[in-house]
Short mmCIF file of C-alpha atoms and ligand atoms in Angstrom, two decimals:
data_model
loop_
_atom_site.label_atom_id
_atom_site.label_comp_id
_atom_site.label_asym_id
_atom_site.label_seq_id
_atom_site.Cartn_x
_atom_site.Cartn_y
_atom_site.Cartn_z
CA UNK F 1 -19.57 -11.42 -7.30
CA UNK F 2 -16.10 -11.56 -5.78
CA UNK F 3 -14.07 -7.71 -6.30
CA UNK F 4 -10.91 -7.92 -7.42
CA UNK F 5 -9.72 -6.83 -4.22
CA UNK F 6 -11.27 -9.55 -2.42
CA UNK F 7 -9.80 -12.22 -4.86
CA UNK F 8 -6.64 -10.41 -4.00
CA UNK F 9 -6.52 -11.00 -0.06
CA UNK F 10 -7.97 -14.55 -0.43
CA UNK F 11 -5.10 -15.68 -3.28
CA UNK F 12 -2.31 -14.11 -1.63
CA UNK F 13 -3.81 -15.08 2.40
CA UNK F 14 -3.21 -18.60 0.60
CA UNK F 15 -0.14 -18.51 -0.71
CA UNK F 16 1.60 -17.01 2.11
CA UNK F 17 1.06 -20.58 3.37
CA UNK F 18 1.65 -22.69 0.15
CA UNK F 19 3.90 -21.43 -2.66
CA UNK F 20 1.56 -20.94 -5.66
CA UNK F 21 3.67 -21.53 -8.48
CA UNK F 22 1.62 -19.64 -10.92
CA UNK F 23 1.51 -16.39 -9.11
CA UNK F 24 5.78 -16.85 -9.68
CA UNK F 25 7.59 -15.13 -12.67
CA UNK F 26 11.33 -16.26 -12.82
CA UNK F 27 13.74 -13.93 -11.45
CA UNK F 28 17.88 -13.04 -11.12
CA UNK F 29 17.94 -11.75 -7.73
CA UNK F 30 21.22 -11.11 -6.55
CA UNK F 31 22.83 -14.32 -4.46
CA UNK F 32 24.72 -12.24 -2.39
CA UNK F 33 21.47 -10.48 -0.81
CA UNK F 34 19.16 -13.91 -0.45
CA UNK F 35 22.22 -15.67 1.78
CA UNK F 36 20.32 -14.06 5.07
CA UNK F 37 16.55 -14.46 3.50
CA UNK F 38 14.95 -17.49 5.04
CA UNK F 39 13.95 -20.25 2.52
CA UNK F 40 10.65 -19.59 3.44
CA UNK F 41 10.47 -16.03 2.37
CA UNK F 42 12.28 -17.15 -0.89
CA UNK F 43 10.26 -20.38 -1.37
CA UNK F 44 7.10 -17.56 -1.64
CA UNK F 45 8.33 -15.24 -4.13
CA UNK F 46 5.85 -13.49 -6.45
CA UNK F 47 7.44 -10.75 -7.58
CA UNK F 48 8.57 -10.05 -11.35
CA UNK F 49 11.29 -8.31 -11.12
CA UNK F 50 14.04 -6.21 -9.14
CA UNK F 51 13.59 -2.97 -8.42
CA UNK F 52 16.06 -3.05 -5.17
CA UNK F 53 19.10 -3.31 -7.85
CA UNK F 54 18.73 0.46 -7.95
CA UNK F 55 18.55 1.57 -4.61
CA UNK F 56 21.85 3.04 -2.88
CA UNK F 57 23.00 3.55 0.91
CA UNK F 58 21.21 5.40 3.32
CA UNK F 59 18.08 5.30 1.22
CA UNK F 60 14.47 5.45 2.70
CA UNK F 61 12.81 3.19 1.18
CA UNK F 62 9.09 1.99 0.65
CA UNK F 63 7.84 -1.36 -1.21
CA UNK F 64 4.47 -1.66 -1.60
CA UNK F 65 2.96 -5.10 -1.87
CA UNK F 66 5.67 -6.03 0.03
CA UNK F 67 4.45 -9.88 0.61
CA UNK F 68 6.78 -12.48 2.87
CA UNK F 69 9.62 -9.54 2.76
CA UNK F 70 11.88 -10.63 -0.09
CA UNK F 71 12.44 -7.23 -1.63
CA UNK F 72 12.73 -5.25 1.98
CA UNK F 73 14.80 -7.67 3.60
CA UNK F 74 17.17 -7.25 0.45
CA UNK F 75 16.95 -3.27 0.34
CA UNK F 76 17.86 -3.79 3.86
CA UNK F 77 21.50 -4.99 2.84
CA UNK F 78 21.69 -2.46 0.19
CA UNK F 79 20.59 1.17 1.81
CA UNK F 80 22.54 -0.32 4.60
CA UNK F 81 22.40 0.57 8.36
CA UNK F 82 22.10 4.22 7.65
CA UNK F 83 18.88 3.21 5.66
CA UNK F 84 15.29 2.16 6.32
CA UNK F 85 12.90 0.59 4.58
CA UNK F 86 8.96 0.13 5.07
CA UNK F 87 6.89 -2.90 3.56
CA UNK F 88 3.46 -2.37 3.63
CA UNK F 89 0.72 -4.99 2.44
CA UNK F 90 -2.93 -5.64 2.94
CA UNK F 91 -2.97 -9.47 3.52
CA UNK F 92 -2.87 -10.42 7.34
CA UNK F 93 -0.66 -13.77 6.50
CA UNK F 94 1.60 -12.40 4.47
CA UNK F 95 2.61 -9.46 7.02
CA UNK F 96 2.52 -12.51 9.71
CA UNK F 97 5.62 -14.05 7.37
CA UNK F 98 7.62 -11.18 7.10
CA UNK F 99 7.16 -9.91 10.53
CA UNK F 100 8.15 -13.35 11.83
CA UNK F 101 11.29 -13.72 9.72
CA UNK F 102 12.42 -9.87 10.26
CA UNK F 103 14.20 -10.35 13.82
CA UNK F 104 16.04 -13.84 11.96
CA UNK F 105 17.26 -10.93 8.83
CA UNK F 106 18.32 -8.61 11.26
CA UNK F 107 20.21 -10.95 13.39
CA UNK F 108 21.59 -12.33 10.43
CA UNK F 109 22.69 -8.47 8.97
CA UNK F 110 23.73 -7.60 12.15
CA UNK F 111 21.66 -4.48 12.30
CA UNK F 112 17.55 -4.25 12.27
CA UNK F 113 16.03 -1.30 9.20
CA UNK F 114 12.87 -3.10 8.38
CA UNK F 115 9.34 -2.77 9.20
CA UNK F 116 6.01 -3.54 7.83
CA UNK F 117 2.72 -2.14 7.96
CA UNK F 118 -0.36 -2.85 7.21
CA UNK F 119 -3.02 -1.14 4.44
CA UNK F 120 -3.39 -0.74 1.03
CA UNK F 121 -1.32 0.79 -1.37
CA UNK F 122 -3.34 3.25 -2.40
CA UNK F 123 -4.82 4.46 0.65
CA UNK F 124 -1.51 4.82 2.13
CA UNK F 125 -2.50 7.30 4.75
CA UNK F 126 -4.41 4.68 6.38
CA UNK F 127 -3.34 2.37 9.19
CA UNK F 128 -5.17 -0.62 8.83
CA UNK F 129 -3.77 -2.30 11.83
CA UNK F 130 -4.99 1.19 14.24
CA UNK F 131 -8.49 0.79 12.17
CA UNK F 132 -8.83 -2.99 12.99
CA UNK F 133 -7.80 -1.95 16.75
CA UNK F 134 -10.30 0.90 16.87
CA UNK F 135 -13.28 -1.94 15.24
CA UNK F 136 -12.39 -4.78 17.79
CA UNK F 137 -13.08 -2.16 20.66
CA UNK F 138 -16.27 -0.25 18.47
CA UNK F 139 -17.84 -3.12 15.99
CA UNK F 140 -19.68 -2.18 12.71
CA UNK F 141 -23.78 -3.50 13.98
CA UNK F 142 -25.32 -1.05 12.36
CA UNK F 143 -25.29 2.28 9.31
CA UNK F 144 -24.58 4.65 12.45
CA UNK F 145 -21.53 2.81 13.65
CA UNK F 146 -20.55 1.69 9.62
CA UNK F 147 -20.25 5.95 9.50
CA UNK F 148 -18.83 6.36 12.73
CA UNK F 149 -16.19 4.02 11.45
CA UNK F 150 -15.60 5.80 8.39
CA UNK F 151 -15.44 9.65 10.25
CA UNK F 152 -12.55 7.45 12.39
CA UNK F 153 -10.79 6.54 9.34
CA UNK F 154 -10.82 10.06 7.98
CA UNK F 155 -9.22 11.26 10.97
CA UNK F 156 -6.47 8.56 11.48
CA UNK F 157 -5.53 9.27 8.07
CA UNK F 158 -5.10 13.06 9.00
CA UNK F 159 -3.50 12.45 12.90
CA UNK F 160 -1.73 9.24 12.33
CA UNK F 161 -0.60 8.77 9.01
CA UNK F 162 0.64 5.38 8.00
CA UNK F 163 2.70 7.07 5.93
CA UNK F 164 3.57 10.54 5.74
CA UNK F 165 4.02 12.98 3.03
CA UNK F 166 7.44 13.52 1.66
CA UNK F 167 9.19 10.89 3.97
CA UNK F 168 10.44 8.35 1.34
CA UNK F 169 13.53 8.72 -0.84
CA UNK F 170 12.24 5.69 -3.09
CA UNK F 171 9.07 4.04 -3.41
CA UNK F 172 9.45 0.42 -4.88
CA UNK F 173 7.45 -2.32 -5.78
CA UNK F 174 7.17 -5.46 -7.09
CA UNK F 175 4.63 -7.05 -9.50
CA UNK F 176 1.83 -5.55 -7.47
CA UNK F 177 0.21 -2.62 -8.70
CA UNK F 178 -1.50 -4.22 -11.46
CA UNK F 179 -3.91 -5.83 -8.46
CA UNK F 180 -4.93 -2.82 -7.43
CA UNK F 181 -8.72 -2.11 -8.72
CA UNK F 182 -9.13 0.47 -12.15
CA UNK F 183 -10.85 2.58 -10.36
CA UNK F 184 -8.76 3.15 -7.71
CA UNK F 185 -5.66 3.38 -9.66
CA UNK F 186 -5.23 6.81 -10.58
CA UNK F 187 -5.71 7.43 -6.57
CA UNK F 188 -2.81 5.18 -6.14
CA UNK F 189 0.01 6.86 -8.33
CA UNK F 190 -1.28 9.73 -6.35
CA UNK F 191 -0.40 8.38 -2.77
CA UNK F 192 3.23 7.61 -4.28
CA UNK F 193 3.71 10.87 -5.61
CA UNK F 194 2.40 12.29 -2.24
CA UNK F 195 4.56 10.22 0.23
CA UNK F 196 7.90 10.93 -2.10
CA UNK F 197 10.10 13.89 -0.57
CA UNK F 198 11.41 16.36 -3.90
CA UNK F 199 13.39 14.47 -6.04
CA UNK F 200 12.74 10.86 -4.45
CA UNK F 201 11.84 8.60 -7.09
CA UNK F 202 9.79 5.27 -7.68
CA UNK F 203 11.27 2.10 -9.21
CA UNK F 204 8.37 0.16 -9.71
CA UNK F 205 8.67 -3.90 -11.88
CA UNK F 206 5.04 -4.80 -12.76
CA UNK F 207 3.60 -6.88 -15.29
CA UNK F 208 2.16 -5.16 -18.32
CA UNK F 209 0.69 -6.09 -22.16
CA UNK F 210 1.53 -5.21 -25.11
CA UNK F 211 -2.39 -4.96 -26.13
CA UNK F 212 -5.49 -3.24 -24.56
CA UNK F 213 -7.03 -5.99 -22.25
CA UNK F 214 -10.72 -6.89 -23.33
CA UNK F 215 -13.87 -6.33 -21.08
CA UNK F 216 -14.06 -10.46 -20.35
CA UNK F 217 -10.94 -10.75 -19.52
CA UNK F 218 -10.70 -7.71 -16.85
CA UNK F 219 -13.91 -9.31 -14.79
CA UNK F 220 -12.47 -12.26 -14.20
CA UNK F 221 -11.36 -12.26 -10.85
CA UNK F 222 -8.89 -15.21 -10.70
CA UNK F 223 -6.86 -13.64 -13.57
CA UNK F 224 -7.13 -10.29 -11.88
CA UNK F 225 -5.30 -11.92 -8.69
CA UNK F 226 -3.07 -13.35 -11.08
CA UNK F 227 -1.20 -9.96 -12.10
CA UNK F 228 -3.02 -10.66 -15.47
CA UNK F 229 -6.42 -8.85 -16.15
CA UNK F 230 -5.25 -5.61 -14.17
CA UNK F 231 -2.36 -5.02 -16.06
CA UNK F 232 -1.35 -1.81 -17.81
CA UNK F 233 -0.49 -1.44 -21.48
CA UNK F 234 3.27 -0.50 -21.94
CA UNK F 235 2.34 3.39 -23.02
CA UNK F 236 -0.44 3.44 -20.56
CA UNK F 237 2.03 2.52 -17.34
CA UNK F 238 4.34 5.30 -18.50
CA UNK F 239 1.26 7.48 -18.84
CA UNK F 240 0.09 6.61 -15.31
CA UNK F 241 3.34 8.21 -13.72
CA UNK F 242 3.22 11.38 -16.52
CA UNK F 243 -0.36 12.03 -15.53
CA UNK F 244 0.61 12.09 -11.31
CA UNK F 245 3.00 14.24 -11.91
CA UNK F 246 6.49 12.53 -12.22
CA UNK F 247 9.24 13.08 -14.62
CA UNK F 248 12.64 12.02 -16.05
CA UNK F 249 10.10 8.42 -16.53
CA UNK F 250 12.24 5.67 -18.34
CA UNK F 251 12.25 1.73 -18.78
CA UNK F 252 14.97 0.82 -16.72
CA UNK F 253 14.47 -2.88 -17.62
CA UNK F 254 11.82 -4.96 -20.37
CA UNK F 255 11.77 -8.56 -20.72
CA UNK F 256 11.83 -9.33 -24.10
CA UNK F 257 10.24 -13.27 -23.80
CA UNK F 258 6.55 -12.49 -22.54
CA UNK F 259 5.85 -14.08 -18.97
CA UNK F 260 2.23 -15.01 -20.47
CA UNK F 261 0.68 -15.00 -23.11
CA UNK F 262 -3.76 -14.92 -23.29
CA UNK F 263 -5.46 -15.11 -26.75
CA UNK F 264 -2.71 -13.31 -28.09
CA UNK F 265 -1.72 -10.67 -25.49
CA UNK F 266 1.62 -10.98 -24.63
CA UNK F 267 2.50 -9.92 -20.70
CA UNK F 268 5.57 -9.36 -19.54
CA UNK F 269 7.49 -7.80 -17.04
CA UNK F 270 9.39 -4.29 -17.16
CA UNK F 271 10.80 -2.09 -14.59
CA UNK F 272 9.74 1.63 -14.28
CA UNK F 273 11.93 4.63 -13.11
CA UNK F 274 10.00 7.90 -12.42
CA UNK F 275 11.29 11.06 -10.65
CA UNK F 276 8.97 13.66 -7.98
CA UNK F 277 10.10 16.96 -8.13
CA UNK F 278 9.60 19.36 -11.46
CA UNK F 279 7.18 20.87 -9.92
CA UNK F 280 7.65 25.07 -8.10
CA UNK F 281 8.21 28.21 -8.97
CA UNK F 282 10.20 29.12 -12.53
CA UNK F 283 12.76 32.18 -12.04
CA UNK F 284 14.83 33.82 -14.79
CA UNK F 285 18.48 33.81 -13.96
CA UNK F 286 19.84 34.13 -17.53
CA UNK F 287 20.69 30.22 -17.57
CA UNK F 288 20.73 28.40 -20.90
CA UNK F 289 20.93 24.90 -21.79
CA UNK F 290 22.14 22.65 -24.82
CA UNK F 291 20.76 19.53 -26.08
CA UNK F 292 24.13 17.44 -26.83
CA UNK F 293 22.20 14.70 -28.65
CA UNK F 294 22.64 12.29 -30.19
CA UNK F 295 18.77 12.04 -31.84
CA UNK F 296 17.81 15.99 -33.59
CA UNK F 297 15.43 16.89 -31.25
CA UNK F 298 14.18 16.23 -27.49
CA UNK F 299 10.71 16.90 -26.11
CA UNK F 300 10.87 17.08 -21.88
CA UNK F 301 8.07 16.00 -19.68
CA UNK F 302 6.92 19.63 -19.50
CA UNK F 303 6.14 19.68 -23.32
CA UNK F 304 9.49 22.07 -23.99
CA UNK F 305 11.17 20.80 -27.46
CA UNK F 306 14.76 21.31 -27.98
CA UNK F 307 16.62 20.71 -30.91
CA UNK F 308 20.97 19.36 -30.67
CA UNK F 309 23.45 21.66 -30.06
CA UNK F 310 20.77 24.89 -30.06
CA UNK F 311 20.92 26.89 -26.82
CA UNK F 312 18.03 27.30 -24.99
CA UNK F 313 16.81 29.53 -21.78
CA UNK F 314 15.31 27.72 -18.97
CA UNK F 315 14.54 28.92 -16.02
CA UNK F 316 16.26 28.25 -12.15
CA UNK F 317 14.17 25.37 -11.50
CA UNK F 318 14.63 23.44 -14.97
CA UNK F 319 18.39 24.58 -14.98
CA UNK F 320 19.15 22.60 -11.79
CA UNK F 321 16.50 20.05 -12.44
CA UNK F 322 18.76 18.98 -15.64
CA UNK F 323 22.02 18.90 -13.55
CA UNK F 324 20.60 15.51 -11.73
CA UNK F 325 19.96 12.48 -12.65
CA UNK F 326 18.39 11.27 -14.89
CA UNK F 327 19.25 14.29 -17.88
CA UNK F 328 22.76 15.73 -16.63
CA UNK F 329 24.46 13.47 -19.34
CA UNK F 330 22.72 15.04 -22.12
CA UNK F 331 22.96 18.55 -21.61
CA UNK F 332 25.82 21.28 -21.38
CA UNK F 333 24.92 23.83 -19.05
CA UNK F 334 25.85 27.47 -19.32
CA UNK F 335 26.01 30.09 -16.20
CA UNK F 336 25.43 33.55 -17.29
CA UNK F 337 28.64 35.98 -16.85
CA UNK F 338 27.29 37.56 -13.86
CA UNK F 339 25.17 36.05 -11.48
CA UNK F 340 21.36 36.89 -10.69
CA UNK F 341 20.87 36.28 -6.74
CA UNK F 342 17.64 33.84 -6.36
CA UNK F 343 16.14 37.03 -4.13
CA UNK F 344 16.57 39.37 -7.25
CA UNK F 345 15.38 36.94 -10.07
CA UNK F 346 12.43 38.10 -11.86
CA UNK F 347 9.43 34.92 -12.67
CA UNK F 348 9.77 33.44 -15.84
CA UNK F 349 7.56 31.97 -18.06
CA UNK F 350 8.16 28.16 -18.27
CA UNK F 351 4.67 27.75 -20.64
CA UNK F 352 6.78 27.44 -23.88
CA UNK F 353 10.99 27.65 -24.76
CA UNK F 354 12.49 30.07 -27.15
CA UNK F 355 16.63 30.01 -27.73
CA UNK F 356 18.89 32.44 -25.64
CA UNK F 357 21.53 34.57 -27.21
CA UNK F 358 25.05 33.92 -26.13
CA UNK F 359 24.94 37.72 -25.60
CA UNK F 360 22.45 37.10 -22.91
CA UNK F 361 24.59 35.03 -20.61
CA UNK F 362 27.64 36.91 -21.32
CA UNK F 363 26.08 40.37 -21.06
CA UNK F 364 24.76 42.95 -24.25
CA UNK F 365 27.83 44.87 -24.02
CA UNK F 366 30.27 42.02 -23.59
CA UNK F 367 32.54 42.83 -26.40
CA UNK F 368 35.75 41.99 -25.13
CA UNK F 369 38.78 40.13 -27.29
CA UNK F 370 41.25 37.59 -25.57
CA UNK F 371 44.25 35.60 -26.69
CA UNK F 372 43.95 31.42 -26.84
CA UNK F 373 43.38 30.12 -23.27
CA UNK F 374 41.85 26.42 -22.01
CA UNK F 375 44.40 24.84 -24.37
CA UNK F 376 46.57 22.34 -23.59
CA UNK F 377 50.52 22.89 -23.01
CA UNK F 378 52.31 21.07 -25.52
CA UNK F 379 56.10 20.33 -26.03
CA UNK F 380 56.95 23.78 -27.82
CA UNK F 381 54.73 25.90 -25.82
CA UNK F 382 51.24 26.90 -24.79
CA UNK F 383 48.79 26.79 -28.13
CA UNK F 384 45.57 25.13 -29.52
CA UNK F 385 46.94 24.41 -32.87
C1 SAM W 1 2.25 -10.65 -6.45
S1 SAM W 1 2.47 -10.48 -4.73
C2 SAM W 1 4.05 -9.71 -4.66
C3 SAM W 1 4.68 -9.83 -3.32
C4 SAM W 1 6.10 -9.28 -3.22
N1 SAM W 1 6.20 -7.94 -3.72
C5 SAM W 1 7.12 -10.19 -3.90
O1 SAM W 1 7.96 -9.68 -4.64
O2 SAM W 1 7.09 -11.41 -3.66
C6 SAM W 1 1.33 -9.22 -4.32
C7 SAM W 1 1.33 -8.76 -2.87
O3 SAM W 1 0.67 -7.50 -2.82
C8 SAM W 1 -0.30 -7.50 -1.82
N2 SAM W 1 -1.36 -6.60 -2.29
C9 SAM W 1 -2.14 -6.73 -3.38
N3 SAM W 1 -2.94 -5.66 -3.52
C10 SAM W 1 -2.65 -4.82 -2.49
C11 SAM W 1 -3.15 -3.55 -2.09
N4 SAM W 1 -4.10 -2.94 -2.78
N5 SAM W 1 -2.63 -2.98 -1.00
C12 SAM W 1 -1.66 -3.62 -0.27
N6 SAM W 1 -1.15 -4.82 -0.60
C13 SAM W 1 -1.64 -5.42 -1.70
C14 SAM W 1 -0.73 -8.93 -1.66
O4 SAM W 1 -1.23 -9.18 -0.37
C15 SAM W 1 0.58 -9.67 -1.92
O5 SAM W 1 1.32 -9.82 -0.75
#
């Protein structure tokens, strides 16, 4: 039987070739961006989205699944030349595309930020293209050199990386992570987590359904390679990113029309924003926090409820967390009177919240009494009222 993975390579080996106009799912990219993009990058689009519409300047950025180039040779215009982006894909002729039509992008953009690479997305520690070097020189005959080959993978992983740890400000993708194989997912929201520096983020569009997919539908191969029979539910793609680690998770985008729809599962395509970073040490430095609304009550991605307008104590960690994207809009943020250096801070516990007393920010013996101030200066004189 043909693995999904295998069904993968062939489909996509093809239609780097021939456009395969069922592997496409209609979409606005900017015009402005695809001016430079060679018709045959655009002619072979198979993504399902637009994650690139949220990347900024000087952004690192990786796309996995990166195909012909489409996505990286448009990050390229938007993170700029201060930027860089890395494509990485598994399939031989699609890399051969976009490695072809990168010099004819940067000649066209004047300056050259794009690379691919080749392995798989959720092994990305391992360079396929220093593996297939190392195999042409030492080929698999026998089990001996099959585990000699595997101790060499091991240790490219470890010495040269494909992709190191906390490099990337934004991992991206489009309409590909569904392909990857069950088991190997949870290992692949992993390897994004791990490559993201503190506070990077992923902006992933993939297809998901609105409905568990059934048994016969998820060992068929062909709809596997067709972004169909590997998709996530809608809750279980958000869970994905909550269970590697990531916070601040939102839909930045859902389609409401369904791309497909297969004996009554509807599959359509929505665009994920996750953030790395909650994770480290929790100090106490006499910070509080307030919900400003507008629903009654908020529950973060570290299981701490807070209801509107109450004011809670967080620690250091959460207290800056908060002031970035993507919470800073909802909460007011209140320093305490005096300061506690970072050196002096005592831990605190961050396993549940409880409310902080004014008097706790301010001081226990803060007792003072002051005229009006912060008001505006009317006509007649200073005054609130
Ligand atoms: C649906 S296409 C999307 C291509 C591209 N992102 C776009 O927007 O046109 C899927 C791409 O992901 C690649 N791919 C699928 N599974 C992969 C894996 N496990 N590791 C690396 N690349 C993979 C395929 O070779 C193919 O180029």
């Amino acid at each position: 039987m043909t693995s999904a993975e295998s069904a993968t390579r062939d489909r996509y080996a093809a239609a780097a070739h021939a456009s395969e106009a069922a592997l496409c799912c209609p979409v606005d990219y900017d015009p402005q961006f695809l001016k430079v993009i060679p018709t045959e990058v655009i002619e072979k689009d198979y993504g399902c989205g637009d994650p690139s519409k949220h990347l900024h300047p000087g952004e690192t950025v990786l796309d996995l699944g990166s195909g012909t180039g489409k996505i990286c040779f448009i990050a390229a215009q938007v993170v700029g030349p201060g930027g860089k982006v890395i494509g990485v894909d598994m399939t031989d002729d699609m890399l051969e595309v976009a490695n072809r039509n990168a010099p004819i992008v940067a000649e066209r953009i004047g300056y050259s930020n794009v690379e691919f690479r080749k392995g798989r997305i959720q092994d990305l520690a391992l360079d396929l293209d220093l593996l297939d070097r190392e195999l042409r020189a030492n080929p698999i005959a026998d089990a001996a050199s099959y585990l000699l080959a595997d101790e060499l993978a091991a240790d490219l992983r470890v010495k040269q990386p494909l992709v190191e740890s906390e490099s990337i400000d934004v991992v991206v993708s489009n309409c590909v992570l569904n392909l990857v194989e069950s088991r190997m997912k949870r290992q692949l929201f992993d390897e994004i987590f791990r490559v993201l520096k503190k506070g990077g983020r992923a902006v992933i569009s993939d297809i998901v359904s609105d409905e568990e997919i059934p048994a016969h539908l998820q060992d068929n191969a062909y709809l596997w390679s067709g972004c169909i029979s590997g998709a996530y539910t809608e809750e279980g793609f958000l869970q994905a990113f909550a269970e590697a680690g990531f916070h601040g998770i939102e839909i930045l985008k859902r389609d409401e029309a369904p791309w497909q729809t297969l004996e009554g599962i509807e599959f359509r395509s929505v665009t994920i924003q996750a953030w790395k970073g909650k994770q480290g040490p929790c100090f106490e430095r006499n910070q509080a926090v307030i919900y400003k609304g507008p629903f009654l009550k908020v529950l973060d991605d570290d299981r701490h409820a807070m209801e509107r307008g109450k004011r809670y104590a967080v620690c250091d960690k959460t207290f800056s967390l908060y002031q970035k994207a993507p919470y800073r809009d909802y909460f007011e943020f209140i320093e305490p009177l005096t300061e506690i250096a970072l050196d002096d801070a005592k831990p605190f516990d961050c396993s549940g919240i409880r409310e902080r007393h004014p008097k706790e920010t301010k001081g226990m013996d803060y007792d003072i009494t002051t005229g009006a101030a912060n008001c505006r200066t009317g006509g007649d004189g200073p005054g609130c009222c």
